[in-house]
Amino acid sequence: MAAPASDQLANRILRGLAVGVVLGVVTLLAGPKLPLPAGLQELLVHVGVKSSANLLEAMRGISTVLLDPFGRVFLRLLFFVIVPLVFASLATGVVQLGRPDKLGPLAGRTFFLFFLNMAIGVALGLIMMNTLQPGGHIDAETKARLMAEFGGAAQKHVATQAGQSGLSLTVIVEMFMPANLLAAVVGSSTARIGDVLPLILFAILVGVIGMSFPDAKRRRLLDALELVTELMTGIVHLALRLAPYAVPCLIYSVLVKSGLDIIWALIWFLLGCAAVMAIHLFGTMSLWLKLWTQWSPRAYFAAIKDVIVTAFSTSSSNATLPTALQNATEKLKLSPSTAGFVLPLGTTMNMSGTALYEGCVVLFVAQVFGIDLTLGQQVTLLLLSVLSAVAVAGIPGGSLPLIAGLLITFGIPPEGIGIILGTDRILDMCRTATNVGCDVTTAVVVDEMTKRAEARKAGK
């Protein structure tokens, strides 16, 4: 049987990553020793590459003139959808909650556990990143070169931070509620994406007001928002079709410009993220089971292993939902009403692995560029990672535009996302397994809480 299209795309991206890494390493090792013939130097100068003494210098020039623009096409397709996708996805998620006064205790428990789950996940990720400092495995010269390449926004950010001792209420209000919403979101030039924080707040406000509409009008609003989300998701799919060609170009360019340090940094980043996702799924969720249910962690994870394997292999929360629903009602013996409410909602909202990953990527790219995020900024990052994870489409690669938006928010060059593209697919599988595993665990906890509440009510 033929492999699913997403699996075929993933394999092509990974093969492209391998080709880019191998060629980059060979260029770094052999390039300084190989002089360029005079005729080739003249040809390269004609296409815009500066005169080079050896192959490595020439390939750095070729990367800047030829490879980076191609990779930038892929990145810009992702950047195109940031504003409409964040707005439509987040507003849709809020409107879909329905009338808050009609949801009752079941919804209250569910939303509280969703937020707690994602916040704990992001906090664990940020602790790991601050401890391992994977982006710190790059020397100062390489960081300076990367800043020169991508760092216009980063340099402005560093200069701004140098003059700020911390966040004040006035600064926070200006961040979330500028006097001119459209100007703040659109940005000051075509080379810069606008601020995402006001957009997030505006989307939440639209969603909250939309919840109060009569059912027919609310349905029309939902249809319009869902149509925009589908259109933007289609553009993301289009961008991902370029990924098998863009990823090797981007990773090769980063390697020849940054040296082998970037490979070690990526390895530490990948291992750290995978480890902390496993800790959250099997550690935090085991504590939840001990605190709020009668399940032993060993028996529980044995019961849901088919769900976790499906999520890991498909990298799609949406594709795993039927398996999760069947498992919840047949093996875990959850109430159909609880499973039917918590699991579909969790597929859209309870993205703990994604939120964790988003926070880790922002810190990693900041470390690579030598940008320090203060404790207050990291707390803000935690909250924004939780909010933006809710807006992520449950498809492979769905988080990339949102991560770019977070990078912009903290003054980090969004092009830095190209550094982690090669590892994104592998970690996408890990975070989807974490997302779905936490969804099912939340459903188990909510079901247990609901049954205990009903028993107490019946005993009165």
mmCIF file of C-alpha atoms in Angstrom, residues 114-420:
data_model
loop_
_atom_site.group_PDB
_atom_site.id
_atom_site.type_symbol
_atom_site.label_atom_id
_atom_site.label_comp_id
_atom_site.label_asym_id
_atom_site.label_seq_id
_atom_site.Cartn_x
_atom_site.Cartn_y
_atom_site.Cartn_z
ATOM 1 C CA PHE A 114 -6.115 22.598 28.970
ATOM 2 C CA PHE A 115 -4.464 25.836 30.110
ATOM 3 C CA LEU A 116 -2.635 24.167 33.005
ATOM 4 C CA ASN A 117 -1.386 21.398 30.731
ATOM 5 C CA MET A 118 -0.011 23.764 28.096
ATOM 6 C CA ALA A 119 1.474 26.182 30.636
ATOM 7 C CA ILE A 120 3.332 23.366 32.407
ATOM 8 C CA GLY A 121 4.618 22.085 29.049
ATOM 9 C CA VAL A 122 5.961 25.491 27.992
ATOM 10 C CA ALA A 123 7.507 26.067 31.434
ATOM 11 C CA LEU A 124 9.342 22.731 31.218
ATOM 12 C CA GLY A 125 10.577 23.616 27.729
ATOM 13 C CA LEU A 126 11.856 27.027 28.810
ATOM 14 C CA ILE A 127 13.618 25.504 31.834
ATOM 15 C CA MET A 128 15.312 22.989 29.535
ATOM 16 C CA MET A 129 16.371 25.675 27.063
ATOM 17 C CA ASN A 130 17.799 27.905 29.783
ATOM 18 C CA THR A 131 19.646 24.927 31.287
ATOM 19 C CA LEU A 132 21.076 23.337 28.122
ATOM 20 C CA GLN A 133 21.523 26.596 26.179
ATOM 21 C CA PRO A 134 21.694 24.709 22.832
ATOM 22 C CA GLY A 135 21.957 27.956 20.896
ATOM 23 C CA GLY A 136 24.978 28.858 22.998
ATOM 24 C CA HIS A 137 27.094 26.187 21.272
ATOM 25 C CA ILE A 138 28.004 28.803 18.648
ATOM 26 C CA ASP A 139 31.037 31.055 18.897
ATOM 27 C CA ALA A 140 30.854 34.852 18.965
ATOM 28 C CA GLU A 141 32.235 35.246 15.439
ATOM 29 C CA THR A 142 29.490 33.040 13.993
ATOM 30 C CA LYS A 143 26.791 34.907 15.918
ATOM 31 C CA ALA A 144 28.152 38.204 14.592
ATOM 32 C CA ARG A 145 28.026 36.822 11.043
ATOM 33 C CA LEU A 146 24.429 35.673 11.519
ATOM 34 C CA MET A 147 23.473 39.072 12.944
ATOM 35 C CA ALA A 148 25.004 40.768 9.924
ATOM 36 C CA GLU A 149 23.067 38.403 7.643
ATOM 37 C CA PHE A 150 19.631 38.543 9.280
ATOM 38 C CA GLY A 151 19.844 40.874 12.211
ATOM 39 C CA GLY A 152 18.367 44.267 11.281
ATOM 40 C CA ALA A 153 15.343 43.689 13.515
ATOM 41 C CA ALA A 154 17.455 41.912 16.104
ATOM 42 C CA GLN A 155 19.904 44.801 16.405
ATOM 43 C CA LYS A 156 17.000 47.216 16.882
ATOM 44 C CA HIS A 157 15.585 44.906 19.529
ATOM 45 C CA VAL A 158 18.880 44.705 21.412
ATOM 46 C CA ALA A 159 19.231 48.485 21.341
ATOM 47 C CA THR A 160 15.701 48.896 22.649
ATOM 48 C CA GLN A 161 16.226 46.379 25.420
ATOM 49 C CA ALA A 162 19.388 48.113 26.504
ATOM 50 C CA GLY A 163 17.309 51.163 27.370
ATOM 51 C CA GLN A 164 14.583 49.254 29.240
ATOM 52 C CA SER A 165 14.956 48.022 32.793
ATOM 53 C CA GLY A 166 11.811 45.914 32.549
ATOM 54 C CA LEU A 167 8.163 45.771 31.579
ATOM 55 C CA SER A 168 5.808 48.351 33.027
ATOM 56 C CA LEU A 169 2.017 48.518 32.809
ATOM 57 C CA THR A 170 2.333 51.294 30.245
ATOM 58 C CA VAL A 171 4.620 49.175 28.073
ATOM 59 C CA ILE A 172 2.282 46.172 28.325
ATOM 60 C CA VAL A 173 -0.733 48.280 27.319
ATOM 61 C CA GLU A 174 1.182 49.663 24.319
ATOM 62 C CA MET A 175 2.259 46.139 23.323
ATOM 63 C CA PHE A 176 -1.281 44.751 23.297
ATOM 64 C CA MET A 177 -3.358 47.849 22.565
ATOM 65 C CA PRO A 178 -1.612 50.303 20.212
ATOM 66 C CA ALA A 179 -3.466 53.462 19.197
ATOM 67 C CA ASN A 180 -3.592 52.274 15.570
ATOM 68 C CA LEU A 181 -4.308 48.545 15.307
ATOM 69 C CA LEU A 182 -3.930 48.273 11.530
ATOM 70 C CA ALA A 183 -0.649 50.196 11.456
ATOM 71 C CA ALA A 184 0.783 48.034 14.241
ATOM 72 C CA VAL A 185 -0.261 44.771 12.572
ATOM 73 C CA VAL A 186 0.721 45.755 9.031
ATOM 74 C CA GLY A 187 4.175 47.017 10.016
ATOM 75 C CA SER A 188 6.209 50.040 9.066
ATOM 76 C CA SER A 189 7.730 48.699 5.843
ATOM 77 C CA THR A 190 7.474 45.886 3.306
ATOM 78 C CA ALA A 191 10.604 44.313 4.783
ATOM 79 C CA ARG A 192 9.106 43.979 8.260
ATOM 80 C CA ILE A 193 6.090 42.068 9.523
ATOM 81 C CA GLY A 194 3.963 43.953 12.036
ATOM 82 C CA ASP A 195 3.326 43.172 15.695
ATOM 83 C CA VAL A 196 1.338 40.033 16.465
ATOM 84 C CA LEU A 197 0.303 40.821 20.055
ATOM 85 C CA PRO A 198 -2.436 43.341 19.125
ATOM 86 C CA LEU A 199 -3.701 40.905 16.509
ATOM 87 C CA ILE A 200 -4.025 38.143 19.118
ATOM 88 C CA LEU A 201 -5.983 40.410 21.462
ATOM 89 C CA PHE A 202 -8.221 41.634 18.621
ATOM 90 C CA ALA A 203 -8.940 38.045 17.524
ATOM 91 C CA ILE A 204 -9.917 37.091 21.075
ATOM 92 C CA LEU A 205 -12.220 40.127 21.324
ATOM 93 C CA VAL A 206 -13.893 39.243 18.005
ATOM 94 C CA GLY A 207 -14.355 35.672 19.200
ATOM 95 C CA VAL A 208 -15.821 36.721 22.553
ATOM 96 C CA ILE A 209 -18.338 39.072 20.884
ATOM 97 C CA GLY A 210 -19.096 36.409 18.271
ATOM 98 C CA MET A 211 -20.002 33.939 21.030
ATOM 99 C CA SER A 212 -22.879 36.195 22.078
ATOM 100 C CA PHE A 213 -24.445 36.276 18.593
ATOM 101 C CA PRO A 214 -27.678 34.365 17.889
ATOM 102 C CA ASP A 215 -27.009 30.856 16.588
ATOM 103 C CA ALA A 216 -27.714 31.646 12.918
ATOM 104 C CA LYS A 217 -25.481 34.719 12.885
ATOM 105 C CA ARG A 218 -22.767 32.933 14.888
ATOM 106 C CA ARG A 219 -22.830 30.107 12.330
ATOM 107 C CA ARG A 220 -22.287 32.585 9.480
ATOM 108 C CA LEU A 221 -19.356 34.145 11.346
ATOM 109 C CA LEU A 222 -17.856 30.715 11.958
ATOM 110 C CA ASP A 223 -18.256 29.750 8.296
ATOM 111 C CA ALA A 224 -16.436 32.924 7.214
ATOM 112 C CA LEU A 225 -13.586 32.439 9.711
ATOM 113 C CA GLU A 226 -13.241 28.745 8.860
ATOM 114 C CA LEU A 227 -13.094 29.596 5.147
ATOM 115 C CA VAL A 228 -10.205 32.018 5.772
ATOM 116 C CA THR A 229 -8.456 29.382 7.912
ATOM 117 C CA GLU A 230 -8.828 26.763 5.165
ATOM 118 C CA LEU A 231 -7.466 29.165 2.547
ATOM 119 C CA MET A 232 -4.428 30.026 4.673
ATOM 120 C CA THR A 233 -3.873 26.355 5.498
ATOM 121 C CA GLY A 234 -3.873 25.686 1.759
ATOM 122 C CA ILE A 235 -1.058 28.208 1.322
ATOM 123 C CA VAL A 236 0.868 26.466 4.122
ATOM 124 C CA HIS A 237 0.436 23.175 2.244
ATOM 125 C CA LEU A 238 1.720 24.889 -0.913
ATOM 126 C CA ALA A 239 4.761 26.167 0.974
ATOM 127 C CA LEU A 240 5.457 22.704 2.379
ATOM 128 C CA ARG A 241 5.574 21.306 -1.159
ATOM 129 C CA LEU A 242 8.644 23.510 -1.675
ATOM 130 C CA ALA A 243 10.212 22.314 1.578
ATOM 131 C CA PRO A 244 12.109 19.304 0.125
ATOM 132 C CA TYR A 245 14.024 21.759 -2.087
ATOM 133 C CA ALA A 246 14.121 24.792 0.220
ATOM 134 C CA VAL A 247 15.338 22.930 3.317
ATOM 135 C CA PRO A 248 18.626 21.666 1.760
ATOM 136 C CA CYS A 249 19.286 25.150 0.344
ATOM 137 C CA LEU A 250 18.654 26.829 3.693
ATOM 138 C CA ILE A 251 20.586 24.320 5.812
ATOM 139 C CA TYR A 252 23.522 24.328 3.361
ATOM 140 C CA SER A 253 23.619 28.123 3.416
ATOM 141 C CA VAL A 254 23.500 28.227 7.224
ATOM 142 C CA LEU A 255 26.241 25.595 7.457
ATOM 143 C CA VAL A 256 28.728 27.216 5.099
ATOM 144 C CA LYS A 257 28.181 30.599 6.743
ATOM 145 C CA SER A 258 28.060 29.403 10.347
ATOM 146 C CA GLY A 259 30.377 26.399 10.449
ATOM 147 C CA LEU A 260 29.935 23.047 12.155
ATOM 148 C CA ASP A 261 28.874 24.696 15.421
ATOM 149 C CA ILE A 262 25.319 24.996 14.118
ATOM 150 C CA ILE A 263 25.055 21.198 13.693
ATOM 151 C CA TRP A 264 25.952 20.591 17.338
ATOM 152 C CA ALA A 265 23.515 23.295 18.371
ATOM 153 C CA LEU A 266 20.722 21.636 16.360
ATOM 154 C CA ILE A 267 21.525 18.195 17.775
ATOM 155 C CA TRP A 268 21.335 19.557 21.337
ATOM 156 C CA PHE A 269 18.119 21.372 20.466
ATOM 157 C CA LEU A 270 16.495 18.272 18.948
ATOM 158 C CA LEU A 271 17.503 15.971 21.817
ATOM 159 C CA GLY A 272 16.480 18.519 24.449
ATOM 160 C CA CYS A 273 13.042 19.103 22.902
ATOM 161 C CA ALA A 274 12.356 15.381 22.436
ATOM 162 C CA ALA A 275 13.414 14.660 26.020
ATOM 163 C CA VAL A 276 11.300 17.393 27.603
ATOM 164 C CA MET A 277 8.243 16.357 25.537
ATOM 165 C CA ALA A 278 8.677 12.802 26.838
ATOM 166 C CA ILE A 279 9.014 14.144 30.387
ATOM 167 C CA HIS A 280 5.811 16.136 30.005
ATOM 168 C CA LEU A 281 3.812 13.303 28.454
ATOM 169 C CA PHE A 282 4.992 10.467 30.686
ATOM 170 C CA GLY A 283 5.978 12.487 33.766
ATOM 171 C CA THR A 284 3.475 15.311 34.180
ATOM 172 C CA MET A 285 0.576 13.189 32.949
ATOM 173 C CA SER A 286 1.559 10.376 35.356
ATOM 174 C CA LEU A 287 1.327 12.888 38.221
ATOM 175 C CA TRP A 288 -2.120 13.908 36.994
ATOM 176 C CA LEU A 289 -3.218 10.276 36.947
ATOM 177 C CA LYS A 290 -1.917 9.762 40.490
ATOM 178 C CA LEU A 291 -3.551 12.943 41.787
ATOM 179 C CA TRP A 292 -6.961 12.772 40.137
ATOM 180 C CA THR A 293 -7.693 9.223 38.920
ATOM 181 C CA GLN A 294 -7.510 5.566 39.909
ATOM 182 C CA TRP A 295 -5.301 4.630 36.946
ATOM 183 C CA SER A 296 -1.720 3.474 37.405
ATOM 184 C CA PRO A 297 0.564 5.179 34.847
ATOM 185 C CA ARG A 298 1.901 1.836 33.569
ATOM 186 C CA ALA A 299 -1.551 0.400 32.879
ATOM 187 C CA TYR A 300 -2.809 3.669 31.444
ATOM 188 C CA PHE A 301 -0.018 4.207 28.904
ATOM 189 C CA ALA A 302 -0.248 0.538 27.880
ATOM 190 C CA ALA A 303 -3.955 1.124 27.215
ATOM 191 C CA ILE A 304 -3.403 4.196 24.992
ATOM 192 C CA LYS A 305 -0.257 3.082 23.155
ATOM 193 C CA ASP A 306 -2.158 2.680 19.870
ATOM 194 C CA VAL A 307 -3.290 6.315 20.106
ATOM 195 C CA ILE A 308 0.247 7.578 20.762
ATOM 196 C CA VAL A 309 1.684 5.476 17.914
ATOM 197 C CA THR A 310 -0.982 6.763 15.509
ATOM 198 C CA ALA A 311 -0.293 10.363 16.508
ATOM 199 C CA PHE A 312 3.474 9.889 16.205
ATOM 200 C CA SER A 313 3.260 8.280 12.758
ATOM 201 C CA THR A 314 0.706 10.672 11.221
ATOM 202 C CA SER A 315 1.899 13.951 12.838
ATOM 203 C CA SER A 316 -1.748 15.037 12.787
ATOM 204 C CA SER A 317 -4.039 15.504 15.783
ATOM 205 C CA ASN A 318 -7.034 15.557 13.440
ATOM 206 C CA ALA A 319 -6.109 12.241 11.823
ATOM 207 C CA THR A 320 -5.708 10.608 15.264
ATOM 208 C CA LEU A 321 -9.075 11.779 16.625
ATOM 209 C CA PRO A 322 -11.128 8.712 15.511
ATOM 210 C CA THR A 323 -8.614 6.355 17.141
ATOM 211 C CA ALA A 324 -8.580 8.463 20.319
ATOM 212 C CA LEU A 325 -12.394 8.500 20.562
ATOM 213 C CA GLN A 326 -12.628 4.748 20.070
ATOM 214 C CA ASN A 327 -9.901 4.080 22.622
ATOM 215 C CA ALA A 328 -11.456 6.432 25.187
ATOM 216 C CA THR A 329 -14.870 4.783 25.125
ATOM 217 C CA GLU A 330 -13.858 1.135 24.595
ATOM 218 C CA LYS A 331 -10.589 0.710 26.523
ATOM 219 C CA LEU A 332 -10.626 3.560 29.025
ATOM 220 C CA LYS A 333 -14.419 3.268 29.562
ATOM 221 C CA LEU A 334 -14.947 7.024 29.585
ATOM 222 C CA SER A 335 -18.412 8.519 29.392
ATOM 223 C CA PRO A 336 -19.285 9.090 25.704
ATOM 224 C CA SER A 337 -20.434 12.620 26.535
ATOM 225 C CA THR A 338 -17.119 13.486 28.197
ATOM 226 C CA ALA A 339 -14.999 11.889 25.465
ATOM 227 C CA GLY A 340 -17.145 13.489 22.753
ATOM 228 C CA PHE A 341 -16.685 16.941 24.293
ATOM 229 C CA VAL A 342 -13.070 16.900 25.519
ATOM 230 C CA LEU A 343 -11.266 15.067 22.704
ATOM 231 C CA PRO A 344 -12.551 17.013 19.655
ATOM 232 C CA LEU A 345 -12.050 20.265 21.565
ATOM 233 C CA GLY A 346 -8.586 19.121 22.639
ATOM 234 C CA THR A 347 -7.644 18.462 19.013
ATOM 235 C CA THR A 348 -8.154 22.181 18.402
ATOM 236 C CA MET A 349 -7.155 23.735 21.715
ATOM 237 C CA ASN A 350 -5.039 21.431 23.913
ATOM 238 C CA MET A 351 -1.709 21.655 22.071
ATOM 239 C CA SER A 352 0.760 21.196 24.914
ATOM 240 C CA GLY A 353 3.506 19.677 22.755
ATOM 241 C CA THR A 354 3.108 22.440 20.184
ATOM 242 C CA ALA A 355 3.133 25.202 22.816
ATOM 243 C CA LEU A 356 6.238 23.659 24.401
ATOM 244 C CA TYR A 357 7.958 23.477 21.008
ATOM 245 C CA GLU A 358 7.084 27.062 20.081
ATOM 246 C CA GLY A 359 8.634 28.390 23.284
ATOM 247 C CA CYS A 360 11.766 26.282 22.720
ATOM 248 C CA VAL A 361 12.189 27.469 19.115
ATOM 249 C CA VAL A 362 11.900 31.136 20.051
ATOM 250 C CA LEU A 363 14.526 30.757 22.801
ATOM 251 C CA PHE A 364 16.811 28.683 20.565
ATOM 252 C CA VAL A 365 16.782 31.181 17.694
ATOM 253 C CA ALA A 366 17.254 34.020 20.206
ATOM 254 C CA GLN A 367 20.293 32.197 21.622
ATOM 255 C CA VAL A 368 21.698 31.642 18.131
ATOM 256 C CA PHE A 369 21.478 35.365 17.399
ATOM 257 C CA GLY A 370 22.830 36.286 20.829
ATOM 258 C CA ILE A 371 19.575 37.907 22.034
ATOM 259 C CA ASP A 372 18.809 37.555 25.749
ATOM 260 C CA LEU A 373 15.164 37.350 26.740
ATOM 261 C CA THR A 374 14.515 38.544 30.285
ATOM 262 C CA LEU A 375 12.440 36.611 32.815
ATOM 263 C CA GLY A 376 9.497 38.932 32.169
ATOM 264 C CA GLN A 377 9.773 38.356 28.427
ATOM 265 C CA GLN A 378 9.911 34.601 28.955
ATOM 266 C CA VAL A 379 6.743 34.734 31.068
ATOM 267 C CA THR A 380 5.134 36.654 28.203
ATOM 268 C CA LEU A 381 6.492 34.015 25.815
ATOM 269 C CA LEU A 382 4.862 31.288 27.912
ATOM 270 C CA LEU A 383 1.447 32.958 27.694
ATOM 271 C CA LEU A 384 1.778 33.720 23.984
ATOM 272 C CA SER A 385 2.936 30.179 23.212
ATOM 273 C CA VAL A 386 -0.207 28.837 24.884
ATOM 274 C CA LEU A 387 -2.450 31.264 22.973
ATOM 275 C CA SER A 388 -0.770 30.755 19.603
ATOM 276 C CA ALA A 389 -0.757 26.961 20.007
ATOM 277 C CA VAL A 390 -4.563 27.119 20.175
ATOM 278 C CA ALA A 391 -4.508 28.720 16.709
ATOM 279 C CA VAL A 392 -2.289 26.026 15.151
ATOM 280 C CA ALA A 393 -3.939 23.840 12.523
ATOM 281 C CA GLY A 394 -3.769 20.129 13.404
ATOM 282 C CA ILE A 395 -1.655 19.294 10.346
ATOM 283 C CA PRO A 396 2.067 18.627 9.766
ATOM 284 C CA GLY A 397 3.963 21.930 9.727
ATOM 285 C CA GLY A 398 0.931 23.889 10.927
ATOM 286 C CA SER A 399 2.897 25.647 13.681
ATOM 287 C CA LEU A 400 5.545 27.240 11.438
ATOM 288 C CA PRO A 401 3.660 30.488 10.617
ATOM 289 C CA LEU A 402 2.762 30.964 14.287
ATOM 290 C CA ILE A 403 6.385 30.455 15.375
ATOM 291 C CA ALA A 404 7.459 33.091 12.855
ATOM 292 C CA GLY A 405 4.916 35.430 14.414
ATOM 293 C CA LEU A 406 6.338 34.820 17.896
ATOM 294 C CA LEU A 407 9.865 35.507 16.654
ATOM 295 C CA ILE A 408 8.668 38.830 15.257
ATOM 296 C CA THR A 409 6.998 39.691 18.558
ATOM 297 C CA PHE A 410 10.305 39.429 20.420
ATOM 298 C CA GLY A 411 12.351 41.248 17.793
ATOM 299 C CA ILE A 412 14.083 38.091 16.563
ATOM 300 C CA PRO A 413 14.633 37.796 12.787
ATOM 301 C CA PRO A 414 11.843 35.483 11.548
ATOM 302 C CA GLU A 415 14.242 34.149 8.882
ATOM 303 C CA GLY A 416 15.897 32.353 11.788
ATOM 304 C CA ILE A 417 13.134 29.780 11.558
ATOM 305 C CA GLY A 418 15.050 28.400 8.575
ATOM 306 C CA ILE A 419 17.692 27.091 10.980
ATOM 307 C CA ILE A 420 15.289 24.609 12.593
#
